[in-house]
mmCIF file of C-alpha atoms and ligand atoms in Angstrom:
data_model
loop_
_atom_site.group_PDB
_atom_site.id
_atom_site.type_symbol
_atom_site.label_atom_id
_atom_site.label_comp_id
_atom_site.label_asym_id
_atom_site.label_seq_id
_atom_site.Cartn_x
_atom_site.Cartn_y
_atom_site.Cartn_z
ATOM 1 C CA UNK Y 1 0.000 0.000 0.000
ATOM 2 C CA UNK Y 2 2.953 2.339 0.511
ATOM 3 C CA UNK Y 3 2.874 3.041 -3.207
ATOM 4 C CA UNK Y 4 -0.542 4.636 -3.122
ATOM 5 C CA UNK Y 5 0.353 6.936 -0.249
ATOM 6 C CA UNK Y 6 3.731 7.785 -1.818
ATOM 7 C CA UNK Y 7 1.917 8.758 -4.996
ATOM 8 C CA UNK Y 8 -0.516 10.902 -2.982
ATOM 9 C CA UNK Y 9 2.357 12.706 -1.209
ATOM 10 C CA UNK Y 10 3.961 13.351 -4.601
ATOM 11 C CA UNK Y 11 0.705 14.872 -5.768
ATOM 12 C CA UNK Y 12 0.513 17.013 -2.640
ATOM 13 C CA UNK Y 13 4.064 18.246 -3.319
ATOM 14 C CA UNK Y 14 3.257 18.995 -6.965
ATOM 15 C CA UNK Y 15 0.236 21.023 -5.856
ATOM 16 C CA UNK Y 16 2.329 23.041 -3.377
ATOM 17 C CA UNK Y 17 4.949 23.730 -6.071
ATOM 18 C CA UNK Y 18 2.465 24.682 -8.789
ATOM 19 C CA UNK Y 19 2.151 28.297 -9.929
ATOM 20 C CA UNK Y 20 -1.582 28.130 -9.295
ATOM 21 C CA UNK Y 21 -1.058 27.267 -5.634
ATOM 22 C CA UNK Y 22 1.726 29.837 -5.202
ATOM 23 C CA UNK Y 23 -0.485 32.531 -6.746
ATOM 24 C CA UNK Y 24 -3.385 31.553 -4.524
ATOM 25 C CA UNK Y 25 -1.147 31.725 -1.455
ATOM 26 C CA UNK Y 26 0.203 35.132 -2.464
ATOM 27 C CA UNK Y 27 -3.256 36.572 -3.178
ATOM 28 C CA UNK Y 28 -4.574 35.143 0.088
ATOM 29 C CA UNK Y 29 -1.722 36.778 2.018
ATOM 30 C CA UNK Y 30 -2.285 40.069 0.188
ATOM 31 C CA UNK Y 31 -5.898 40.094 1.342
ATOM 32 C CA UNK Y 32 -5.061 39.023 4.896
ATOM 33 C CA UNK Y 33 -2.369 41.710 5.195
ATOM 34 C CA UNK Y 34 -4.802 44.511 4.341
ATOM 35 C CA UNK Y 35 -7.240 45.184 7.183
ATOM 36 C CA UNK Y 36 -10.098 46.466 5.019
ATOM 37 C CA UNK Y 37 -9.798 43.657 2.465
ATOM 38 C CA UNK Y 38 -9.481 41.065 5.200
ATOM 39 C CA UNK Y 39 -12.644 42.243 6.983
ATOM 40 C CA UNK Y 40 -14.613 42.465 3.725
ATOM 41 C CA UNK Y 41 -13.459 39.036 2.593
ATOM 42 C CA UNK Y 42 -14.211 37.351 5.917
ATOM 43 C CA UNK Y 43 -17.675 38.930 6.076
ATOM 44 C CA UNK Y 44 -18.397 37.792 2.525
ATOM 45 C CA UNK Y 45 -17.302 34.224 3.343
ATOM 46 C CA UNK Y 46 -19.338 34.191 6.532
ATOM 47 C CA UNK Y 47 -22.453 35.335 4.665
ATOM 48 C CA UNK Y 48 -21.890 32.677 1.968
ATOM 49 C CA UNK Y 49 -21.527 30.025 4.660
ATOM 50 C CA UNK Y 50 -24.679 31.134 6.484
ATOM 51 C CA UNK Y 51 -26.752 31.174 3.298
ATOM 52 C CA UNK Y 52 -25.456 27.716 2.323
ATOM 53 C CA UNK Y 53 -26.376 26.405 5.774
ATOM 54 C CA UNK Y 54 -29.884 27.820 5.397
ATOM 55 C CA UNK Y 55 -30.311 26.248 1.975
ATOM 56 C CA UNK Y 56 -29.012 22.891 3.219
ATOM 57 C CA UNK Y 57 -31.550 23.030 6.051
ATOM 58 C CA UNK Y 58 -34.280 23.720 3.481
ATOM 59 C CA UNK Y 59 -34.906 27.223 4.870
ATOM 60 C CA UNK Y 60 -35.945 30.052 2.553
ATOM 61 C CA UNK Y 61 -33.598 32.991 2.084
ATOM 62 C CA UNK Y 62 -35.131 36.281 3.165
ATOM 63 C CA UNK Y 63 -34.976 39.427 1.059
ATOM 64 C CA UNK Y 64 -32.582 40.815 3.692
ATOM 65 C CA UNK Y 65 -30.311 37.793 3.170
ATOM 66 C CA UNK Y 66 -30.262 38.312 -0.582
ATOM 67 C CA UNK Y 67 -29.690 42.072 -0.285
ATOM 68 C CA UNK Y 68 -26.827 41.582 2.165
ATOM 69 C CA UNK Y 69 -25.153 39.046 -0.134
ATOM 70 C CA UNK Y 70 -25.571 41.307 -3.163
ATOM 71 C CA UNK Y 71 -24.188 44.321 -1.297
ATOM 72 C CA UNK Y 72 -21.133 42.386 -0.117
ATOM 73 C CA UNK Y 73 -20.624 40.921 -3.574
ATOM 74 C CA UNK Y 74 -20.600 44.356 -5.205
ATOM 75 C CA UNK Y 75 -18.089 45.569 -2.577
ATOM 76 C CA UNK Y 76 -15.678 42.676 -3.142
ATOM 77 C CA UNK Y 77 -15.928 43.084 -6.907
ATOM 78 C CA UNK Y 78 -14.535 46.587 -6.493
ATOM 79 C CA UNK Y 79 -11.638 45.298 -4.369
ATOM 80 C CA UNK Y 80 -8.779 44.205 -6.631
ATOM 81 C CA UNK Y 81 -6.973 42.075 -4.050
ATOM 82 C CA UNK Y 82 -10.133 40.107 -3.241
ATOM 83 C CA UNK Y 83 -11.119 39.761 -6.896
ATOM 84 C CA UNK Y 84 -7.721 38.255 -7.662
ATOM 85 C CA UNK Y 85 -8.001 35.890 -4.703
ATOM 86 C CA UNK Y 86 -11.462 34.701 -5.723
ATOM 87 C CA UNK Y 87 -10.313 34.082 -9.297
ATOM 88 C CA UNK Y 88 -7.320 32.108 -7.999
ATOM 89 C CA UNK Y 89 -9.643 30.101 -5.728
ATOM 90 C CA UNK Y 90 -11.934 29.294 -8.638
ATOM 91 C CA UNK Y 91 -8.995 28.148 -10.740
ATOM 92 C CA UNK Y 92 -7.596 26.011 -7.897
ATOM 93 C CA UNK Y 93 -11.059 24.590 -7.297
ATOM 94 C CA UNK Y 94 -11.292 23.469 -10.939
ATOM 95 C CA UNK Y 95 -7.831 21.896 -10.792
ATOM 96 C CA UNK Y 96 -8.596 20.020 -7.555
ATOM 97 C CA UNK Y 97 -11.863 18.834 -9.051
ATOM 98 C CA UNK Y 98 -9.940 17.557 -12.126
ATOM 99 C CA UNK Y 99 -7.369 15.806 -9.919
ATOM 100 C CA UNK Y 100 -10.110 14.222 -7.853
ATOM 101 C CA UNK Y 101 -11.815 12.946 -11.003
ATOM 102 C CA UNK Y 102 -8.533 11.327 -12.137
ATOM 103 C CA UNK Y 103 -8.128 9.707 -8.713
ATOM 104 C CA UNK Y 104 -11.679 8.324 -8.817
ATOM 105 C CA UNK Y 105 -11.330 6.960 -12.375
ATOM 106 C CA UNK Y 106 -10.448 3.381 -11.315
ATOM 107 C CA UNK Y 107 -13.659 3.141 -9.267
ATOM 108 C CA UNK Y 108 -15.686 4.749 -12.021
ATOM 109 C CA UNK Y 109 -14.360 2.154 -14.477
ATOM 110 C CA UNK Y 110 -15.300 -0.674 -12.116
ATOM 111 C CA UNK Y 111 -18.783 0.533 -11.164
ATOM 112 C CA UNK Y 112 -19.634 2.203 -14.441
ATOM 113 C CA UNK Y 113 -20.469 5.542 -12.830
ATOM 114 C CA UNK Y 114 -18.672 8.596 -11.413
ATOM 115 C CA UNK Y 115 -17.798 8.109 -7.749
ATOM 116 C CA UNK Y 116 -18.258 4.331 -7.949
ATOM 117 C CA UNK Y 117 -19.934 2.862 -4.874
ATOM 118 C CA UNK Y 118 -19.647 6.037 -2.833
ATOM 119 C CA UNK N 1 0.807 22.670 -14.549
ATOM 120 C CA UNK N 2 1.723 19.424 -16.328
ATOM 121 C CA UNK N 3 3.382 18.284 -13.106
ATOM 122 C CA UNK N 4 0.193 18.285 -11.091
ATOM 123 C CA UNK N 5 -1.700 16.238 -13.659
ATOM 124 C CA UNK N 6 1.276 13.856 -14.128
ATOM 125 C CA UNK N 7 1.302 13.299 -10.376
ATOM 126 C CA UNK N 8 -2.450 12.637 -10.417
ATOM 127 C CA UNK N 9 -2.099 10.084 -13.226
ATOM 128 C CA UNK N 10 0.673 8.375 -11.229
ATOM 129 C CA UNK N 11 -1.672 8.190 -8.269
ATOM 130 C CA UNK N 12 -4.404 6.750 -10.479
ATOM 131 C CA UNK N 13 -1.964 4.100 -11.709
ATOM 132 C CA UNK N 14 -0.838 3.261 -8.154
ATOM 133 C CA UNK N 15 -4.506 2.815 -7.140
ATOM 134 C CA UNK N 16 -5.174 0.469 -10.067
ATOM 135 C CA UNK N 17 -2.079 -1.566 -9.207
ATOM 136 C CA UNK N 18 -2.759 -1.765 -5.457
ATOM 137 C CA UNK N 19 -3.846 -5.059 -3.870
ATOM 138 C CA UNK N 20 -6.844 -3.290 -2.367
ATOM 139 C CA UNK N 21 -8.125 -2.252 -5.785
ATOM 140 C CA UNK N 22 -7.386 -5.649 -7.335
ATOM 141 C CA UNK N 23 -9.246 -7.375 -4.496
ATOM 142 C CA UNK N 24 -12.179 -5.029 -4.844
ATOM 143 C CA UNK N 25 -12.305 -5.709 -8.596
ATOM 144 C CA UNK N 26 -12.165 -9.455 -8.058
ATOM 145 C CA UNK N 27 -14.881 -9.430 -5.376
ATOM 146 C CA UNK N 28 -17.053 -7.184 -7.537
ATOM 147 C CA UNK N 29 -16.701 -9.570 -10.485
ATOM 148 C CA UNK N 30 -17.457 -12.567 -8.240
ATOM 149 C CA UNK N 31 -20.730 -10.965 -7.190
ATOM 150 C CA UNK N 32 -21.638 -9.878 -10.727
ATOM 151 C CA UNK N 33 -20.948 -13.386 -12.103
ATOM 152 C CA UNK N 34 -23.381 -15.030 -9.694
ATOM 153 C CA UNK N 35 -27.022 -14.281 -10.623
ATOM 154 C CA UNK N 36 -28.402 -14.557 -7.069
ATOM 155 C CA UNK N 37 -25.649 -12.472 -5.494
ATOM 156 C CA UNK N 38 -25.879 -9.907 -8.273
ATOM 157 C CA UNK N 39 -29.643 -9.464 -7.851
ATOM 158 C CA UNK N 40 -29.374 -9.281 -4.052
ATOM 159 C CA UNK N 41 -26.509 -6.790 -4.195
ATOM 160 C CA UNK N 42 -28.214 -4.551 -6.747
ATOM 161 C CA UNK N 43 -31.459 -4.558 -4.754
ATOM 162 C CA UNK N 44 -29.559 -3.661 -1.599
ATOM 163 C CA UNK N 45 -27.777 -0.787 -3.339
ATOM 164 C CA UNK N 46 -31.020 0.473 -4.846
ATOM 165 C CA UNK N 47 -32.712 0.460 -1.432
ATOM 166 C CA UNK N 48 -29.746 2.286 0.131
ATOM 167 C CA UNK N 49 -29.890 4.874 -2.640
ATOM 168 C CA UNK N 50 -33.651 5.397 -2.266
ATOM 169 C CA UNK N 51 -33.426 5.802 1.506
ATOM 170 C CA UNK N 52 -30.547 8.273 1.149
ATOM 171 C CA UNK N 53 -32.578 10.278 -1.376
ATOM 172 C CA UNK N 54 -35.526 10.361 1.042
ATOM 173 C CA UNK N 55 -33.322 11.543 3.896
ATOM 174 C CA UNK N 56 -31.686 14.201 1.728
ATOM 175 C CA UNK N 57 -35.165 15.462 0.804
ATOM 176 C CA UNK N 58 -36.040 15.594 4.508
ATOM 177 C CA UNK N 59 -38.683 12.846 4.158
ATOM 178 C CA UNK N 60 -39.306 10.419 7.020
ATOM 179 C CA UNK N 61 -38.516 6.749 6.475
ATOM 180 C CA UNK N 62 -41.597 4.535 6.863
ATOM 181 C CA UNK N 63 -41.585 1.355 8.940
ATOM 182 C CA UNK N 64 -41.828 -0.549 5.638
ATOM 183 C CA UNK N 65 -38.651 1.204 4.432
ATOM 184 C CA UNK N 66 -36.762 0.253 7.582
ATOM 185 C CA UNK N 67 -38.019 -3.350 7.503
ATOM 186 C CA UNK N 68 -37.079 -3.761 3.842
ATOM 187 C CA UNK N 69 -33.572 -2.433 4.486
ATOM 188 C CA UNK N 70 -33.124 -4.694 7.527
ATOM 189 C CA UNK N 71 -34.356 -7.752 5.604
ATOM 190 C CA UNK N 72 -31.987 -7.085 2.706
ATOM 191 C CA UNK N 73 -29.124 -6.395 5.091
ATOM 192 C CA UNK N 74 -29.595 -9.725 6.863
ATOM 193 C CA UNK N 75 -29.681 -11.497 3.478
ATOM 194 C CA UNK N 76 -26.454 -9.923 2.245
ATOM 195 C CA UNK N 77 -24.726 -10.664 5.556
ATOM 196 C CA UNK N 78 -25.331 -14.361 4.886
ATOM 197 C CA UNK N 79 -23.872 -14.072 1.384
ATOM 198 C CA UNK N 80 -20.092 -14.517 1.532
ATOM 199 C CA UNK N 81 -19.339 -13.007 -1.879
ATOM 200 C CA UNK N 82 -21.293 -9.849 -1.076
ATOM 201 C CA UNK N 83 -19.843 -9.581 2.441
ATOM 202 C CA UNK N 84 -16.339 -9.691 1.005
ATOM 203 C CA UNK N 85 -17.233 -7.072 -1.588
ATOM 204 C CA UNK N 86 -18.710 -4.729 0.995
ATOM 205 C CA UNK N 87 -15.643 -5.082 3.223
ATOM 206 C CA UNK N 88 -13.381 -4.351 0.259
ATOM 207 C CA UNK N 89 -15.497 -1.304 -0.603
ATOM 208 C CA UNK N 90 -15.231 -0.011 2.943
ATOM 209 C CA UNK N 91 -11.463 -0.443 2.901
ATOM 210 C CA UNK N 92 -11.155 1.275 -0.491
ATOM 211 C CA UNK N 93 -13.422 4.058 0.738
ATOM 212 C CA UNK N 94 -11.116 4.689 3.709
ATOM 213 C CA UNK N 95 -8.037 4.717 1.475
ATOM 214 C CA UNK N 96 -9.597 7.138 -1.013
ATOM 215 C CA UNK N 97 -10.662 9.361 1.849
ATOM 216 C CA UNK N 98 -7.059 9.328 3.166
ATOM 217 C CA UNK N 99 -5.677 10.141 -0.290
ATOM 218 C CA UNK N 100 -8.147 12.961 -0.704
ATOM 219 C CA UNK N 101 -7.140 14.393 2.675
ATOM 220 C CA UNK N 102 -3.458 14.364 1.603
ATOM 221 C CA UNK N 103 -4.371 16.102 -1.664
ATOM 222 C CA UNK N 104 -6.322 18.796 0.202
ATOM 223 C CA UNK N 105 -3.567 19.416 2.756
ATOM 224 C CA UNK N 106 -2.038 22.421 0.944
ATOM 225 C CA UNK N 107 -5.402 24.203 0.990
ATOM 226 C CA UNK N 108 -6.022 23.237 4.591
ATOM 227 C CA UNK N 109 -2.644 24.713 5.541
ATOM 228 C CA UNK N 110 -3.463 27.943 3.756
ATOM 229 C CA UNK N 111 -7.015 28.420 5.040
ATOM 230 C CA UNK N 112 -6.539 26.778 8.414
ATOM 231 C CA UNK N 113 -9.403 24.362 7.967
ATOM 232 C CA UNK N 114 -10.124 21.072 6.182
ATOM 233 C CA UNK N 115 -11.301 21.607 2.622
ATOM 234 C CA UNK N 116 -9.970 25.167 2.576
ATOM 235 C CA UNK N 117 -12.277 27.589 0.760
ATOM 236 C CA UNK N 118 -14.439 24.893 -0.727
HETATM 237 CA CA1 LIG M 201 -39.110 37.144 -0.648
HETATM 238 CA CA1 LIG M 202 -42.635 4.899 12.314
#
């Protein structure tokens, strides 16, 4: 089994050394090192999280919820550091989703569907 | 970026070549090549899927649902081929979950929580 874990650690290392990860890290630090951007970003994330929780619980979003999210979204769009971070997150998210799909391919082949038995 | 995908394909290859995957494949084929086991296994999976869907939709399980699941579960427990398959699936599930955790470690380090921004 060592082989599988070795291969996973190699993948982890390749991710850390990739330009996409280094950019993400830099943009994250840029946001965290600027008080205004940091506060704005954390509030935006918190709102996203709360709305997701509500939706997962089957609760309706109120007009106040939607307005708050829209207001925060328009503020972060005007913030260059945050915009760059969010773009880098989206790119990293697509890459990780690709990598995960590759990793799950053997199960998909066996069970004839994405994700296999899971 | 080629590096990250190369590393992922290496991981995929290591999974395919692992004893755990080969065992899983063999046990899956054993079940699928025996008509009774195949039918029993597919019915069990279908029931599991239906009950999960109900729970995700927030619907209550009926007593009939629970009884059907218990009946099928006791039948598959008495079937050696299926029991072996299910054990192999559980083991593979744990391994894939480990590998996924390793892959997500760089994000966890950056964001200070499992899964990072996702
Ligand atoms: Ca409304
Ligand atoms: Ca009842």
